[in-house]
Tab-separated table of N, CA and C in Angstrom:
chain	number	residue	atom	x	y	z
A	1315	GLU	N	-51.985	2.559	-3.551
A	1315	GLU	CA	-51.176	3.452	-2.739
A	1315	GLU	C	-50.212	2.624	-1.888
A	1316	MET	N	-48.975	3.118	-1.767
A	1316	MET	CA	-47.951	2.381	-1.007
A	1316	MET	C	-48.074	2.705	0.475
A	1317	SER	N	-47.732	1.720	1.303
A	1317	SER	CA	-47.767	1.947	2.750
A	1317	SER	C	-46.517	2.704	3.183
A	1318	HIS	N	-46.600	3.311	4.359
A	1318	HIS	CA	-45.457	4.061	4.890
A	1318	HIS	C	-45.480	3.996	6.415
A	1319	ARG	N	-44.394	4.411	7.035
A	1319	ARG	CA	-44.318	4.442	8.491
A	1319	ARG	C	-45.184	5.559	9.032
A	1320	LYS	N	-45.869	5.304	10.110
A	1320	LYS	CA	-46.692	6.343	10.710
A	1320	LYS	C	-45.837	7.304	11.523
A	1321	PHE	N	-44.752	6.739	12.159
A	1321	PHE	CA	-43.868	7.573	12.968
A	1321	PHE	C	-42.429	7.399	12.487
A	1322	GLU	N	-41.580	8.330	12.887
A	1322	GLU	CA	-40.160	8.231	12.524
A	1322	GLU	C	-39.505	7.101	13.312
A	1323	ALA	N	-38.437	6.556	12.773
A	1323	ALA	CA	-37.697	5.496	13.452
A	1323	ALA	C	-36.237	5.586	13.041
A	1324	PRO	N	-35.327	5.196	13.913
A	1324	PRO	CA	-33.917	5.218	13.527
A	1324	PRO	C	-33.642	4.197	12.432
A	1325	ARG	N	-32.604	4.468	11.657
A	1325	ARG	CA	-32.309	3.555	10.546
A	1325	ARG	C	-31.722	2.242	11.094
A	1326	HIS	N	-31.807	1.191	10.310
A	1326	HIS	CA	-31.344	-0.128	10.737
A	1326	HIS	C	-30.011	-0.430	10.052
A	1327	GLY	N	-28.939	-0.378	10.793
A	1327	GLY	CA	-27.629	-0.742	10.252
A	1327	GLY	C	-26.826	0.448	9.779
A	1328	ASN	N	-25.512	0.232	9.699
A	1328	ASN	CA	-24.573	1.260	9.285
A	1328	ASN	C	-24.512	1.336	7.770
A	1329	LEU	N	-24.510	2.535	7.216
A	1329	LEU	CA	-24.437	2.705	5.766
A	1329	LEU	C	-23.057	2.322	5.231
A	1330	GLY	N	-22.066	2.249	6.130
A	1330	GLY	CA	-20.725	1.863	5.712
A	1330	GLY	C	-20.638	0.418	5.248
A	1331	PHE	N	-21.638	-0.408	5.600
A	1331	PHE	CA	-21.628	-1.809	5.205
A	1331	PHE	C	-22.438	-2.055	3.931
A	1332	LEU	N	-22.916	-1.009	3.293
A	1332	LEU	CA	-23.656	-1.166	2.044
A	1332	LEU	C	-22.680	-1.277	0.885
A	1333	PRO	N	-22.960	-1.934	-0.219
A	1333	PRO	CA	-24.127	-2.764	-0.471
A	1333	PRO	C	-24.011	-4.118	0.224
A	1334	ARG	N	-25.112	-4.616	0.731
A	1334	ARG	CA	-25.108	-5.896	1.434
A	1334	ARG	C	-25.190	-7.033	0.420
A	1335	LYS	N	-24.046	-7.498	-0.019
A	1335	LYS	CA	-24.014	-8.608	-0.962
A	1335	LYS	C	-22.701	-9.367	-0.795
A	1336	ARG	N	-22.624	-10.514	-1.413
A	1336	ARG	CA	-21.430	-11.355	-1.301
A	1336	ARG	C	-20.254	-10.680	-1.990
A	1337	THR	N	-19.092	-10.813	-1.387
A	1337	THR	CA	-17.900	-10.170	-1.924
A	1337	THR	C	-17.398	-10.872	-3.185
A	1338	ARG	N	-16.685	-10.127	-4.017
A	1338	ARG	CA	-16.081	-10.721	-5.212
A	1338	ARG	C	-14.743	-11.376	-4.871
A	1339	LYS	N	-14.023	-10.789	-3.914
A	1339	LYS	CA	-12.722	-11.333	-3.515
A	1339	LYS	C	-12.835	-11.820	-2.077
A	1340	HIS	N	-12.650	-13.105	-1.874
A	1340	HIS	CA	-12.772	-13.662	-0.532
A	1340	HIS	C	-11.484	-13.561	0.264
A	1341	ARG	N	-10.402	-13.172	-0.412
A	1341	ARG	CA	-9.115	-13.049	0.267
A	1341	ARG	C	-8.913	-11.584	0.635
A	1342	GLY	N	-8.543	-11.331	1.863
A	1342	GLY	CA	-8.349	-9.966	2.332
A	1342	GLY	C	-7.096	-9.322	1.774
A	1343	LYS	N	-6.917	-8.061	2.104
A	1343	LYS	CA	-5.775	-7.296	1.640
A	1343	LYS	C	-5.137	-6.612	2.841
A	1344	ILE	N	-3.820	-6.660	2.938
A	1344	ILE	CA	-3.110	-5.997	4.027
A	1344	ILE	C	-3.004	-4.525	3.659
A	1345	ARG	N	-3.651	-3.659	4.474
A	1345	ARG	CA	-3.720	-2.251	4.123
A	1345	ARG	C	-2.803	-1.359	4.942
A	1346	SER	N	-2.242	-1.883	6.022
A	1346	SER	CA	-1.312	-1.065	6.801
A	1346	SER	C	-0.166	-1.923	7.292
A	1347	PHE	N	1.012	-1.368	7.226
A	1347	PHE	CA	2.218	-2.072	7.615
A	1347	PHE	C	2.878	-1.335	8.771
A	1348	PRO	N	3.598	-2.035	9.638
A	1348	PRO	CA	4.299	-1.346	10.726
A	1348	PRO	C	5.467	-0.530	10.187
A	1349	LYS	N	5.945	0.433	10.972
A	1349	LYS	CA	7.100	1.240	10.584
A	1349	LYS	C	8.307	0.322	10.425
A	1350	ASP	N	9.037	0.502	9.337
A	1350	ASP	CA	10.176	-0.357	9.061
A	1350	ASP	C	11.427	0.164	9.754
A	1351	ASP	N	12.174	-0.744	10.378
A	1351	ASP	CA	13.437	-0.407	11.027
A	1351	ASP	C	14.556	-0.791	10.068
A	1352	SER	N	15.219	0.210	9.458
A	1352	SER	CA	16.235	-0.064	8.436
A	1352	SER	C	17.502	-0.678	9.015
A	1353	SER	N	17.684	-0.627	10.348
A	1353	SER	CA	18.874	-1.230	10.953
A	1353	SER	C	18.787	-2.757	10.961
A	1354	LYS	N	17.563	-3.304	10.906
A	1354	LYS	CA	17.368	-4.756	10.899
A	1354	LYS	C	17.505	-5.301	9.476
A	1355	PRO	N	17.851	-6.590	9.316
A	1355	PRO	CA	17.924	-7.170	7.962
A	1355	PRO	C	16.529	-7.303	7.347
A	1356	CYS	N	16.475	-7.650	6.065
A	1356	CYS	CA	15.217	-7.788	5.320
A	1356	CYS	C	14.340	-8.845	5.993
A	1357	HIS	N	13.057	-8.517	6.227
A	1357	HIS	CA	12.165	-9.425	6.946
A	1357	HIS	C	10.720	-9.171	6.532
A	1358	LEU	N	9.841	-10.144	6.862
A	1358	LEU	CA	8.403	-9.995	6.591
A	1358	LEU	C	7.815	-8.967	7.549
A	1359	THR	N	6.971	-8.080	7.029
A	1359	THR	CA	6.344	-7.068	7.892
A	1359	THR	C	4.861	-7.325	8.088
A	1360	ALA	N	4.289	-8.280	7.349
A	1360	ALA	CA	2.861	-8.568	7.494
A	1360	ALA	C	2.623	-10.047	7.218
A	1361	PHE	N	1.524	-10.548	7.753
A	1361	PHE	CA	1.169	-11.947	7.572
A	1361	PHE	C	-0.343	-12.024	7.409
A	1362	ALA	N	-0.792	-12.668	6.339
A	1362	ALA	CA	-2.223	-12.733	6.046
A	1362	ALA	C	-2.939	-13.680	6.997
A	1363	GLY	N	-4.061	-13.241	7.521
A	1363	GLY	CA	-4.892	-14.066	8.381
A	1363	GLY	C	-6.281	-13.456	8.465
A	1364	TRP	N	-7.285	-14.278	8.616
A	1364	TRP	CA	-8.645	-13.754	8.724
A	1364	TRP	C	-9.434	-14.531	9.763
A	1365	LYS	N	-10.486	-13.892	10.229
A	1365	LYS	CA	-11.321	-14.483	11.270
A	1365	LYS	C	-12.102	-15.653	10.693
A	1366	ALA	N	-11.919	-16.828	11.308
A	1366	ALA	CA	-12.612	-18.027	10.840
A	1366	ALA	C	-13.801	-18.368	11.722
A	1367	GLY	N	-13.843	-17.819	12.925
A	1367	GLY	CA	-14.958	-18.112	13.816
A	1367	GLY	C	-14.604	-17.796	15.250
A	1368	MET	N	-15.482	-18.206	16.149
A	1368	MET	CA	-15.259	-17.991	17.576
A	1368	MET	C	-15.622	-19.260	18.335
A	1369	THR	N	-15.017	-19.411	19.513
A	1369	THR	CA	-15.337	-20.517	20.405
A	1369	THR	C	-15.067	-20.041	21.835
A	1370	HIS	N	-15.060	-20.963	22.779
A	1370	HIS	CA	-14.763	-20.575	24.156
A	1370	HIS	C	-13.769	-21.556	24.765
A	1371	VAL	N	-13.017	-21.053	25.733
A	1371	VAL	CA	-12.028	-21.875	26.424
A	1371	VAL	C	-12.219	-21.734	27.931
A	1372	ALA	N	-11.872	-22.777	28.655
A	1372	ALA	CA	-11.875	-22.723	30.116
A	1372	ALA	C	-10.436	-22.526	30.566
A	1373	ARG	N	-10.172	-21.494	31.341
A	1373	ARG	CA	-8.821	-21.229	31.811
A	1373	ARG	C	-8.838	-20.776	33.261
A	1374	GLU	N	-7.679	-20.867	33.885
A	1374	GLU	CA	-7.549	-20.448	35.271
A	1374	GLU	C	-7.265	-18.958	35.308
A	1375	CYS	N	-8.055	-18.237	36.060
A	1375	CYS	CA	-7.914	-16.786	36.155
A	1375	CYS	C	-6.896	-16.449	37.241
A	1376	ILE	N	-5.859	-15.720	36.872
A	1376	ILE	CA	-4.840	-15.314	37.840
A	1376	ILE	C	-4.898	-13.796	37.974
A	1377	ARG	N	-5.325	-13.337	39.143
A	1377	ARG	CA	-5.441	-11.904	39.425
A	1377	ARG	C	-4.793	-11.628	40.775
A	1378	VAL	N	-5.062	-10.457	41.334
A	1378	VAL	CA	-4.533	-10.156	42.668
A	1378	VAL	C	-5.172	-11.127	43.669
A	1379	PRO	N	-4.433	-11.558	44.672
A	1379	PRO	CA	-4.976	-12.581	45.603
A	1379	PRO	C	-6.279	-12.183	46.305
A	1380	SER	N	-6.561	-10.895	46.431
A	1380	SER	CA	-7.793	-10.481	47.113
A	1380	SER	C	-9.040	-10.639	46.235
A	1381	SER	N	-8.843	-10.879	44.912
A	1381	SER	CA	-9.982	-11.012	44.003
A	1381	SER	C	-10.718	-12.326	44.243
A	1382	ARG	N	-12.047	-12.296	44.039
A	1382	ARG	CA	-12.847	-13.516	44.215
A	1382	ARG	C	-12.571	-14.532	43.117
A	1383	LEU	N	-12.137	-14.042	41.932
A	1383	LEU	CA	-11.881	-14.940	40.806
A	1383	LEU	C	-10.472	-15.530	40.816
A	1384	HIS	N	-9.618	-15.082	41.718
A	1384	HIS	CA	-8.217	-15.526	41.718
A	1384	HIS	C	-8.120	-17.048	41.856
A	1385	LYS	N	-7.385	-17.669	40.922
A	1385	LYS	CA	-7.172	-19.119	40.874
A	1385	LYS	C	-8.468	-19.910	40.691
A	1386	LYS	N	-9.471	-19.302	40.091
A	1386	LYS	CA	-10.727	-19.994	39.767
A	1386	LYS	C	-10.759	-20.220	38.252
A	1387	GLU	N	-11.493	-21.246	37.838
A	1387	GLU	CA	-11.615	-21.530	36.418
A	1387	GLU	C	-12.741	-20.693	35.834
A	1388	ILE	N	-12.429	-19.971	34.747
A	1388	ILE	CA	-13.448	-19.150	34.080
A	1388	ILE	C	-13.553	-19.578	32.620
A	1389	ILE	N	-14.680	-19.265	31.999
A	1389	ILE	CA	-14.891	-19.559	30.580
A	1389	ILE	C	-14.848	-18.232	29.828
A	1390	GLU	N	-14.023	-18.195	28.774
A	1390	GLU	CA	-13.791	-16.955	28.050
A	1390	GLU	C	-13.976	-17.178	26.549
A	1391	ALA	N	-14.459	-16.148	25.858
A	1391	ALA	CA	-14.626	-16.216	24.405
A	1391	ALA	C	-13.282	-15.989	23.726
A	1392	VAL	N	-13.013	-16.759	22.669
A	1392	VAL	CA	-11.782	-16.604	21.897
A	1392	VAL	C	-12.116	-16.571	20.408
A	1393	THR	N	-11.278	-15.866	19.651
A	1393	THR	CA	-11.439	-15.764	18.206
A	1393	THR	C	-10.462	-16.711	17.528
A	1394	ILE	N	-10.920	-17.406	16.503
A	1394	ILE	CA	-10.055	-18.297	15.729
A	1394	ILE	C	-9.637	-17.551	14.469
A	1395	ILE	N	-8.321	-17.404	14.288
A	1395	ILE	CA	-7.782	-16.727	13.104
A	1395	ILE	C	-7.120	-17.766	12.223
A	1396	GLU	N	-7.549	-17.840	10.971
A	1396	GLU	CA	-7.004	-18.804	10.029
A	1396	GLU	C	-5.857	-18.148	9.269
A	1397	THR	N	-4.700	-18.794	9.269
A	1397	THR	CA	-3.533	-18.270	8.555
A	1397	THR	C	-3.034	-19.342	7.593
A	1398	PRO	N	-3.144	-19.101	6.291
A	1398	PRO	CA	-2.705	-20.103	5.320
A	1398	PRO	C	-1.180	-20.186	5.271
A	1399	PRO	N	-0.625	-21.286	4.735
A	1399	PRO	CA	0.829	-21.360	4.596
A	1399	PRO	C	1.320	-20.305	3.605
A	1400	VAL	N	2.416	-19.657	3.932
A	1400	VAL	CA	2.946	-18.583	3.095
A	1400	VAL	C	4.040	-19.135	2.192
A	1401	LYS	N	3.934	-18.831	0.895
A	1401	LYS	CA	4.978	-19.176	-0.065
A	1401	LYS	C	5.446	-17.874	-0.688
A	1402	ILE	N	6.717	-17.572	-0.553
A	1402	ILE	CA	7.255	-16.337	-1.119
A	1402	ILE	C	7.590	-16.590	-2.578
A	1403	VAL	N	7.017	-15.783	-3.470
A	1403	VAL	CA	7.223	-15.955	-4.906
A	1403	VAL	C	7.981	-14.784	-5.517
A	1404	GLY	N	8.160	-13.717	-4.762
A	1404	GLY	CA	8.884	-12.577	-5.302
A	1404	GLY	C	9.111	-11.508	-4.259
A	1405	ILE	N	9.946	-10.547	-4.626
A	1405	ILE	CA	10.265	-9.424	-3.756
A	1405	ILE	C	10.084	-8.145	-4.552
A	1406	VAL	N	9.438	-7.144	-3.936
A	1406	VAL	CA	9.247	-5.839	-4.569
A	1406	VAL	C	10.231	-4.862	-3.948
A	1407	GLY	N	10.977	-4.162	-4.813
A	1407	GLY	CA	11.913	-3.137	-4.349
A	1407	GLY	C	11.283	-1.767	-4.476
A	1408	TYR	N	11.368	-0.953	-3.432
A	1408	TYR	CA	10.770	0.374	-3.423
A	1408	TYR	C	11.845	1.449	-3.427
A	1409	ILE	N	11.485	2.631	-3.905
A	1409	ILE	CA	12.387	3.780	-3.916
A	1409	ILE	C	11.667	4.961	-3.278
A	1410	GLU	N	12.399	5.764	-2.540
A	1410	GLU	CA	11.819	6.941	-1.867
A	1410	GLU	C	11.687	8.078	-2.886
A	1411	THR	N	10.494	8.638	-3.010
A	1411	THR	CA	10.249	9.792	-3.881
A	1411	THR	C	9.663	10.920	-3.048
A	1412	PRO	N	9.613	12.142	-3.578
A	1412	PRO	CA	8.998	13.244	-2.809
A	1412	PRO	C	7.544	12.972	-2.430
A	1413	ARG	N	6.856	12.125	-3.221
A	1413	ARG	CA	5.452	11.802	-2.929
A	1413	ARG	C	5.295	10.526	-2.116
A	1414	GLY	N	6.395	9.941	-1.659
A	1414	GLY	CA	6.324	8.708	-0.866
A	1414	GLY	C	7.026	7.566	-1.568
A	1415	LEU	N	6.808	6.355	-1.089
A	1415	LEU	CA	7.446	5.183	-1.681
A	1415	LEU	C	6.800	4.824	-3.013
A	1416	ARG	N	7.644	4.356	-3.960
A	1416	ARG	CA	7.161	3.918	-5.268
A	1416	ARG	C	7.843	2.595	-5.595
A	1417	ALA	N	7.109	1.656	-6.177
A	1417	ALA	CA	7.673	0.358	-6.541
A	1417	ALA	C	8.688	0.563	-7.661
A	1418	LEU	N	9.922	0.117	-7.444
A	1418	LEU	CA	10.986	0.272	-8.435
A	1418	LEU	C	11.058	-0.942	-9.347
A	1419	THR	N	11.117	-2.130	-8.757
A	1419	THR	CA	11.187	-3.350	-9.548
A	1419	THR	C	10.651	-4.536	-8.742
A	1420	THR	N	10.308	-5.609	-9.448
A	1420	THR	CA	9.856	-6.841	-8.818
A	1420	THR	C	10.741	-7.984	-9.284
A	1421	VAL	N	11.213	-8.787	-8.366
A	1421	VAL	CA	12.038	-9.945	-8.693
A	1421	VAL	C	11.240	-11.189	-8.326
A	1422	TRP	N	11.003	-12.061	-9.326
A	1422	TRP	CA	10.236	-13.287	-9.113
A	1422	TRP	C	11.184	-14.458	-8.940
A	1423	THR	N	10.723	-15.507	-8.289
A	1423	THR	CA	11.509	-16.721	-8.140
A	1423	THR	C	11.467	-17.520	-9.444
A	1424	ASN	N	12.486	-18.366	-9.681
A	1424	ASN	CA	12.524	-19.155	-10.920
A	1424	ASN	C	11.574	-20.342	-10.863
A	1425	SER	N	11.337	-20.903	-9.685
A	1425	SER	CA	10.491	-22.097	-9.568
A	1425	SER	C	9.131	-21.702	-8.991
A	1426	LEU	N	8.214	-21.312	-9.869
A	1426	LEU	CA	6.868	-20.937	-9.443
A	1426	LEU	C	5.978	-22.170	-9.429
A	1427	ASP	N	5.197	-22.314	-8.388
A	1427	ASP	CA	4.289	-23.435	-8.224
A	1427	ASP	C	3.157	-23.354	-9.250
A	1428	GLU	N	2.631	-24.500	-9.656
A	1428	GLU	CA	1.515	-24.519	-10.614
A	1428	GLU	C	0.268	-23.844	-10.019
A	1429	GLN	N	0.046	-24.023	-8.719
A	1429	GLN	CA	-1.093	-23.387	-8.052
A	1429	GLN	C	-1.013	-21.870	-8.166
A	1430	PHE	N	0.195	-21.327	-8.086
A	1430	PHE	CA	0.382	-19.882	-8.203
A	1430	PHE	C	0.104	-19.420	-9.640
A	1431	LYS	N	0.579	-20.184	-10.628
A	1431	LYS	CA	0.387	-19.804	-12.036
A	1431	LYS	C	-1.087	-19.837	-12.430
A	1432	ARG	N	-1.863	-20.759	-11.825
A	1432	ARG	CA	-3.294	-20.875	-12.138
A	1432	ARG	C	-4.047	-19.576	-11.886
A	1433	ARG	N	-3.581	-18.799	-10.888
A	1433	ARG	CA	-4.266	-17.553	-10.518
A	1433	ARG	C	-4.182	-16.501	-11.627
A	1434	PHE	N	-3.244	-16.655	-12.561
A	1434	PHE	CA	-3.042	-15.663	-13.617
A	1434	PHE	C	-3.860	-15.955	-14.873
A	1435	TYR	N	-4.642	-17.026	-14.852
A	1435	TYR	CA	-5.451	-17.404	-16.009
A	1435	TYR	C	-6.920	-17.488	-15.640
A	1436	LYS	N	-7.764	-17.049	-16.584
A	1436	LYS	CA	-9.205	-17.167	-16.381
A	1436	LYS	C	-9.637	-18.613	-16.616
A	1437	ASN	N	-9.015	-19.253	-17.615
A	1437	ASN	CA	-9.380	-20.614	-17.998
A	1437	ASN	C	-8.091	-21.446	-18.069
A	1438	TRP	N	-7.734	-22.107	-16.984
A	1438	TRP	CA	-6.441	-22.780	-16.887
A	1438	TRP	C	-6.326	-23.977	-17.823
A	1439	TYR	N	-7.393	-24.755	-17.994
A	1439	TYR	CA	-7.265	-25.974	-18.794
A	1439	TYR	C	-7.096	-25.670	-20.281
A	1440	ARG	N	-7.529	-24.480	-20.739
A	1440	ARG	CA	-7.335	-24.114	-22.142
A	1440	ARG	C	-6.059	-23.309	-22.353
A	1441	ALA	N	-5.473	-22.811	-21.245
A	1441	ALA	CA	-4.284	-21.968	-21.366
A	1441	ALA	C	-3.031	-22.814	-21.578
A	1442	LYS	N	-2.000	-22.192	-22.146
A	1442	LYS	CA	-0.736	-22.896	-22.367
A	1442	LYS	C	0.106	-22.922	-21.106
A	1443	GLY	N	-0.232	-22.106	-20.124
A	1443	GLY	CA	0.484	-22.103	-18.848
A	1443	GLY	C	1.900	-21.578	-18.947
A	1444	LYS	N	2.111	-20.591	-19.829
A	1444	LYS	CA	3.458	-20.087	-20.048
A	1444	LYS	C	3.743	-18.779	-19.306
A	1445	ALA	N	2.925	-18.467	-18.302
A	1445	ALA	CA	3.165	-17.244	-17.526
A	1445	ALA	C	4.524	-17.352	-16.843
A	1446	PHE	N	5.299	-16.287	-16.885
A	1446	PHE	CA	6.627	-16.161	-16.252
A	1446	PHE	C	7.708	-16.985	-16.947
A	1447	ASP	N	7.409	-17.657	-18.072
A	1447	ASP	CA	8.422	-18.462	-18.760
A	1447	ASP	C	9.517	-17.581	-19.354
A	1448	ARG	N	9.116	-16.487	-20.005
A	1448	ARG	CA	10.105	-15.586	-20.601
A	1448	ARG	C	10.982	-14.951	-19.529
A	1449	TYR	N	10.368	-14.640	-18.392
A	1449	TYR	CA	11.114	-14.048	-17.275
A	1449	TYR	C	12.174	-15.028	-16.773
A	1450	ALA	N	11.802	-16.298	-16.650
A	1450	ALA	CA	12.728	-17.312	-16.140
A	1450	ALA	C	13.870	-17.561	-17.118
A	1451	THR	N	13.569	-17.645	-18.420
A	1451	THR	CA	14.617	-17.907	-19.412
A	1451	THR	C	15.557	-16.725	-19.552
A	1452	LYS	N	15.053	-15.523	-19.372
A	1452	LYS	CA	15.894	-14.306	-19.461
A	1452	LYS	C	17.003	-14.348	-18.426
A	1453	PHE	N	16.670	-14.753	-17.187
A	1453	PHE	CA	17.665	-14.807	-16.137
A	1453	PHE	C	18.477	-16.102	-16.151
A	1454	GLN	N	17.990	-17.135	-16.835
A	1454	GLN	CA	18.732	-18.381	-16.968
A	1454	GLN	C	19.913	-18.162	-17.921
A	1455	ASN	N	19.668	-17.388	-18.983
A	1455	ASN	CA	20.718	-17.110	-19.965
A	1455	ASN	C	21.778	-16.178	-19.390
A	1456	ASP	N	21.371	-15.208	-18.565
A	1456	ASP	CA	22.319	-14.247	-17.984
A	1456	ASP	C	23.205	-14.908	-16.933
A	1457	GLY	N	22.598	-15.738	-16.069
A	1457	GLY	CA	23.313	-16.282	-14.917
A	1457	GLY	C	23.954	-17.581	-15.226
């Protein structure tokens, strides 16, 4: 016979964090962007970064002069956010539709880094590494 709880107890942990296992993708995804101002020129609207850890810093607290902490050194918790170097490899053009924005076309750069191309292959050392070659030659002949 299996054992069971004698009394009721609240559950342990939020069900929103299930299943508790290691993620398949360690790189996050930007899920919300700020409202775009069309009067400004083309610019980046998001930047990838993730929490790498926490530490503490000692700083001088500046408050109203009547406060006991005014001009005293305090220790505060800080979050470390890791932001990798950004390399722009292409631009996506969107079009307004009745159902919202839709991707119209993607323009890739001609000089793609080998590190970027590796991401498109399951087995890089056996692959020919010809991803984006046809795209590059198509625009080389036109321009």
